[in-house]
Coordinates of C-alpha atoms in Angstrom, one line a residue:
Chain A
I23 CA 2.2 -16.1 -6.5
L24 CA 4.7 -14.6 -9.0
N25 CA 8.7 -14.9 -7.8
V26 CA 10.7 -12.2 -8.3
E27 CA 14.2 -12.7 -7.2
Q28 CA 17.0 -9.8 -6.4
S29 CA 20.6 -10.4 -5.9
P30 CA 22.8 -9.7 -3.8
Q31 CA 20.4 -9.0 -1.1
S32 CA 23.2 -6.4 0.4
L33 CA 26.4 -5.0 -1.3
H34 CA 28.9 -2.6 0.0
V35 CA 31.2 -0.5 -2.6
Q36 CA 33.6 2.5 -2.3
E37 CA 32.9 5.7 -3.8
G38 CA 34.0 5.5 -7.7
D39 CA 33.5 1.7 -8.0
S40 CA 30.8 0.6 -10.7
T41 CA 28.1 -2.3 -9.8
N42 CA 25.1 -4.4 -10.8
F43 CA 22.6 -5.9 -9.6
T44 CA 20.3 -8.9 -10.7
C45 CA 16.6 -9.3 -11.4
S46 CA 15.0 -12.3 -12.3
F47 CA 11.3 -12.9 -13.0
P48 CA 9.1 -15.2 -14.8
S49 CA 9.2 -14.8 -18.5
S50 CA 5.5 -16.0 -19.1
N51 CA 3.2 -13.7 -20.1
F52 CA 5.5 -10.7 -19.6
Y53 CA 4.0 -7.3 -19.5
A54 CA 6.8 -4.9 -17.7
L55 CA 9.9 -4.7 -15.5
H56 CA 10.2 -2.1 -13.1
W57 CA 13.1 -0.8 -11.2
Y58 CA 12.6 1.5 -8.3
R59 CA 15.0 3.4 -5.8
W60 CA 14.2 3.5 -2.4
E61 CA 16.2 5.6 -0.1
T62 CA 15.7 5.3 4.0
A63 CA 12.6 6.9 5.3
K64 CA 11.6 8.1 1.8
S65 CA 9.2 6.4 -0.6
P66 CA 10.3 4.6 -3.7
E67 CA 10.8 6.2 -6.9
A68 CA 10.4 5.2 -10.5
L69 CA 13.6 4.4 -12.1
F70 CA 12.5 2.8 -15.3
V71 CA 10.0 0.7 -16.9
M72 CA 10.9 -1.3 -19.4
T73 CA 8.8 -3.8 -21.7
L74 CA 10.4 -5.1 -24.6
N75 CA 13.0 -7.9 -25.1
G76 CA 16.3 -6.2 -25.5
D77 CA 15.7 -2.7 -23.9
E78 CA 18.4 -0.7 -22.4
K79 CA 17.1 2.8 -20.4
K80 CA 19.8 5.0 -19.4
K81 CA 19.2 8.0 -16.4
G82 CA 22.6 9.5 -15.8
R83 CA 25.0 7.3 -14.3
I84 CA 22.2 4.5 -13.8
S85 CA 21.1 2.1 -16.5
A86 CA 19.3 -1.1 -16.9
T87 CA 19.1 -3.9 -19.4
L88 CA 16.3 -6.6 -19.7
N89 CA 15.7 -10.1 -21.5
T90 CA 12.4 -11.4 -21.3
K91 CA 13.3 -14.8 -23.0
E92 CA 15.2 -15.5 -20.0
G93 CA 13.4 -13.5 -17.4
Y94 CA 16.1 -11.4 -15.9
S95 CA 17.2 -7.9 -15.8
Y96 CA 20.6 -5.9 -15.0
L97 CA 20.6 -2.5 -13.1
Y98 CA 24.2 -0.6 -13.7
I99 CA 25.8 2.0 -11.4
K100 CA 28.6 3.6 -12.8
G101 CA 30.8 5.5 -10.5
S102 CA 29.0 5.2 -7.4
Q103 CA 28.6 7.8 -5.6
P104 CA 27.4 7.9 -1.7
E105 CA 24.3 9.4 -2.6
D106 CA 23.1 6.5 -4.5
S107 CA 23.1 4.7 -1.4
A108 CA 19.6 3.0 -1.1
T109 CA 17.5 0.1 -1.9
Y110 CA 17.1 -1.2 -5.5
L111 CA 13.9 -2.6 -6.1
C112 CA 12.5 -4.6 -9.2
A113 CA 9.2 -5.6 -10.0
S114 CA 7.3 -7.2 -12.3
N115 CA 3.8 -7.9 -13.6
S116 CA 4.3 -10.8 -15.5
G117 CA 2.5 -14.1 -14.8
G118 CA -0.9 -13.3 -15.9
S119 CA -2.4 -10.0 -14.2
N120 CA -0.9 -7.2 -15.8
Y121 CA -2.6 -5.0 -12.8
K122 CA -0.4 -6.4 -10.2
L123 CA 3.0 -5.8 -9.3
T124 CA 5.1 -8.3 -7.5
F125 CA 7.9 -6.5 -6.0
G126 CA 11.3 -8.5 -5.4
K127 CA 12.7 -8.0 -1.6
G128 CA 15.8 -5.1 -3.0
T129 CA 19.5 -4.9 -3.1
L130 CA 20.8 -2.5 -0.6
L131 CA 23.3 -0.8 -1.8
T132 CA 25.8 1.2 0.8
V133 CA 28.3 3.3 -0.9
N134 CA 31.2 4.3 1.3
P135 CA 32.9 7.8 0.5
Chain B
D7 CA 6.0 14.7 -7.5
A8 CA 3.0 13.1 -8.1
G9 CA 0.1 14.8 -5.8
I10 CA -0.4 11.6 -3.5
T11 CA -1.4 12.2 0.1
Q12 CA -1.8 9.4 2.5
S13 CA -3.6 9.8 6.0
P14 CA -2.6 9.8 8.6
R15 CA 1.1 9.7 8.5
H16 CA 1.5 7.7 11.5
K17 CA -1.1 5.7 13.9
V18 CA -0.9 4.0 17.2
T19 CA -4.0 1.7 18.3
E20 CA -5.2 -1.3 20.0
T21 CA -6.1 -4.3 18.9
G22 CA -9.4 -4.9 17.7
T23 CA -10.2 -1.3 16.8
P24 CA -11.2 -0.6 13.1
V25 CA -8.9 1.6 11.1
T26 CA -9.1 3.6 7.9
L27 CA -6.3 4.6 6.1
R28 CA -6.6 7.2 3.2
C29 CA -5.3 7.8 0.0
H30 CA -5.5 10.9 -2.0
Q31 CA -4.4 12.0 -5.4
T32 CA -4.8 15.1 -7.7
E33 CA -3.1 13.1 -10.8
N34 CA -6.7 11.8 -12.2
H35 CA -5.1 8.2 -12.5
R36 CA -7.1 5.4 -12.7
Y37 CA -5.0 2.4 -10.8
M38 CA -4.4 2.7 -7.1
Y39 CA -2.9 0.1 -4.7
W40 CA -2.1 -0.4 -1.4
Y41 CA 1.0 -2.0 -0.2
R42 CA 2.4 -3.1 3.4
Q43 CA 6.1 -3.1 3.8
D44 CA 7.6 -5.2 6.3
P45 CA 11.3 -6.1 7.2
G46 CA 12.3 -9.4 5.3
H47 CA 9.2 -9.2 3.1
G48 CA 9.6 -6.2 0.7
L49 CA 6.5 -4.3 -0.5
R50 CA 3.2 -6.4 -0.9
L51 CA 0.2 -5.6 -2.4
I52 CA -3.0 -5.5 -0.1
H53 CA -5.6 -4.4 -2.9
Y54 CA -5.7 -2.3 -5.7
S55 CA -8.4 -0.4 -7.6
Y56 CA -8.7 -0.3 -11.7
G57 CA -11.3 2.4 -11.5
V58 CA -14.3 3.8 -8.9
K59 CA -15.7 0.9 -7.4
D60 CA -13.5 -1.5 -9.3
T61 CA -11.1 -3.1 -6.9
D62 CA -9.6 -6.4 -6.6
K63 CA -7.7 -8.6 -4.0
G64 CA -3.6 -8.4 -4.0
E65 CA -1.3 -10.9 -2.2
V66 CA -2.2 -10.2 1.7
S67 CA -5.4 -9.1 1.5
D68 CA -7.0 -11.1 4.6
G69 CA -8.2 -8.8 7.0
Y70 CA -8.3 -5.5 5.1
S71 CA -11.3 -4.1 2.9
V72 CA -10.9 -1.2 0.6
S73 CA -13.4 1.2 -1.2
R74 CA -13.0 3.5 -4.4
S75 CA -16.2 5.8 -4.5
K76 CA -14.3 8.8 -6.3
T77 CA -11.5 8.7 -8.4
E78 CA -9.2 10.8 -6.5
D79 CA -10.0 8.6 -3.1
F80 CA -8.9 5.0 -1.9
L81 CA -9.5 3.7 1.3
L82 CA -8.2 1.0 3.2
T83 CA -10.0 -0.5 6.4
L84 CA -8.8 -3.0 9.0
E85 CA -12.0 -4.0 10.3
S86 CA -10.6 -5.3 13.8
A87 CA -7.0 -4.5 13.8
T88 CA -4.6 -7.0 15.0
S89 CA -0.9 -6.8 16.4
S90 CA 0.1 -8.8 13.1
Q91 CA -1.0 -5.4 10.8
T92 CA 1.4 -3.4 12.6
S93 CA 3.3 -2.4 9.3
V94 CA 4.3 0.9 7.2
Y95 CA 1.2 1.1 4.4
F96 CA 2.1 2.5 1.2
C97 CA -0.6 3.8 -1.4
A98 CA 0.5 4.2 -4.8
I99 CA -1.1 5.2 -8.3
S100 CA -0.5 4.8 -11.7
R101 CA -2.0 6.2 -15.0
T102 CA -1.7 2.5 -17.1
V103 CA -0.6 -1.0 -16.1
D104 CA 1.7 -1.6 -19.3
N105 CA 4.4 1.0 -19.4
Q106 CA 4.0 3.8 -16.6
P107 CA 5.6 3.6 -13.3
Q108 CA 3.7 3.8 -10.0
H109 CA 4.0 6.7 -7.6
F110 CA 4.1 6.2 -4.1
G111 CA 2.9 8.2 -1.5
D112 CA 5.3 8.8 2.2
G113 CA 3.7 5.8 3.7
T114 CA 1.7 5.8 6.6
R115 CA 3.3 4.0 10.0
L116 CA 0.8 2.0 12.0
S117 CA 1.2 0.5 15.2
I118 CA -0.9 -2.0 16.8
L119 CA -0.7 -2.6 20.6

């Protein structure tokens, strides 16, 4: 079983703060790294899919970077807003099976107004 | 939003009864997945399909079977439900496995008493 680890497990920030989370994954046989945003009582929503070492993706105030050689990805949120409160999941399909995504347990972000 | 419908949305049943959950998509995506979500575990893959009649096991497949007789439908069956299978079940679809995200249904909350 692939190990995808996310840190921190939870995070509380004030509105306007910038923040970042980490996802680590096995670097062997890497195919892709996914980030999802999951609001309470909803279903996960895709943010980014990254495949190349050094990839950087951006969507509004959210951006992500990828280092496939060392097996980590960072997700950044600039100027956090209360509506950014959610669980952020990363998932990887490295390790020999490009069909199967293995998800981390997520980082729960709470943005206080 | 991706056209994914899960049914039923909620179900309460008794230990030992068979249960079938349905995932229906209108996107003509090749890949379909069943996950379960449990506190402390995040999303775990049960089974997946890479085409009609082509399925394989995921991380937590014991006690579950699946069928995919046509592109749009992926069924998850609990042959004899147990209390440990109480969970929220999510279906997901994707066009490819390399650089496309997965799109999730709204989930089915299953309680086994």
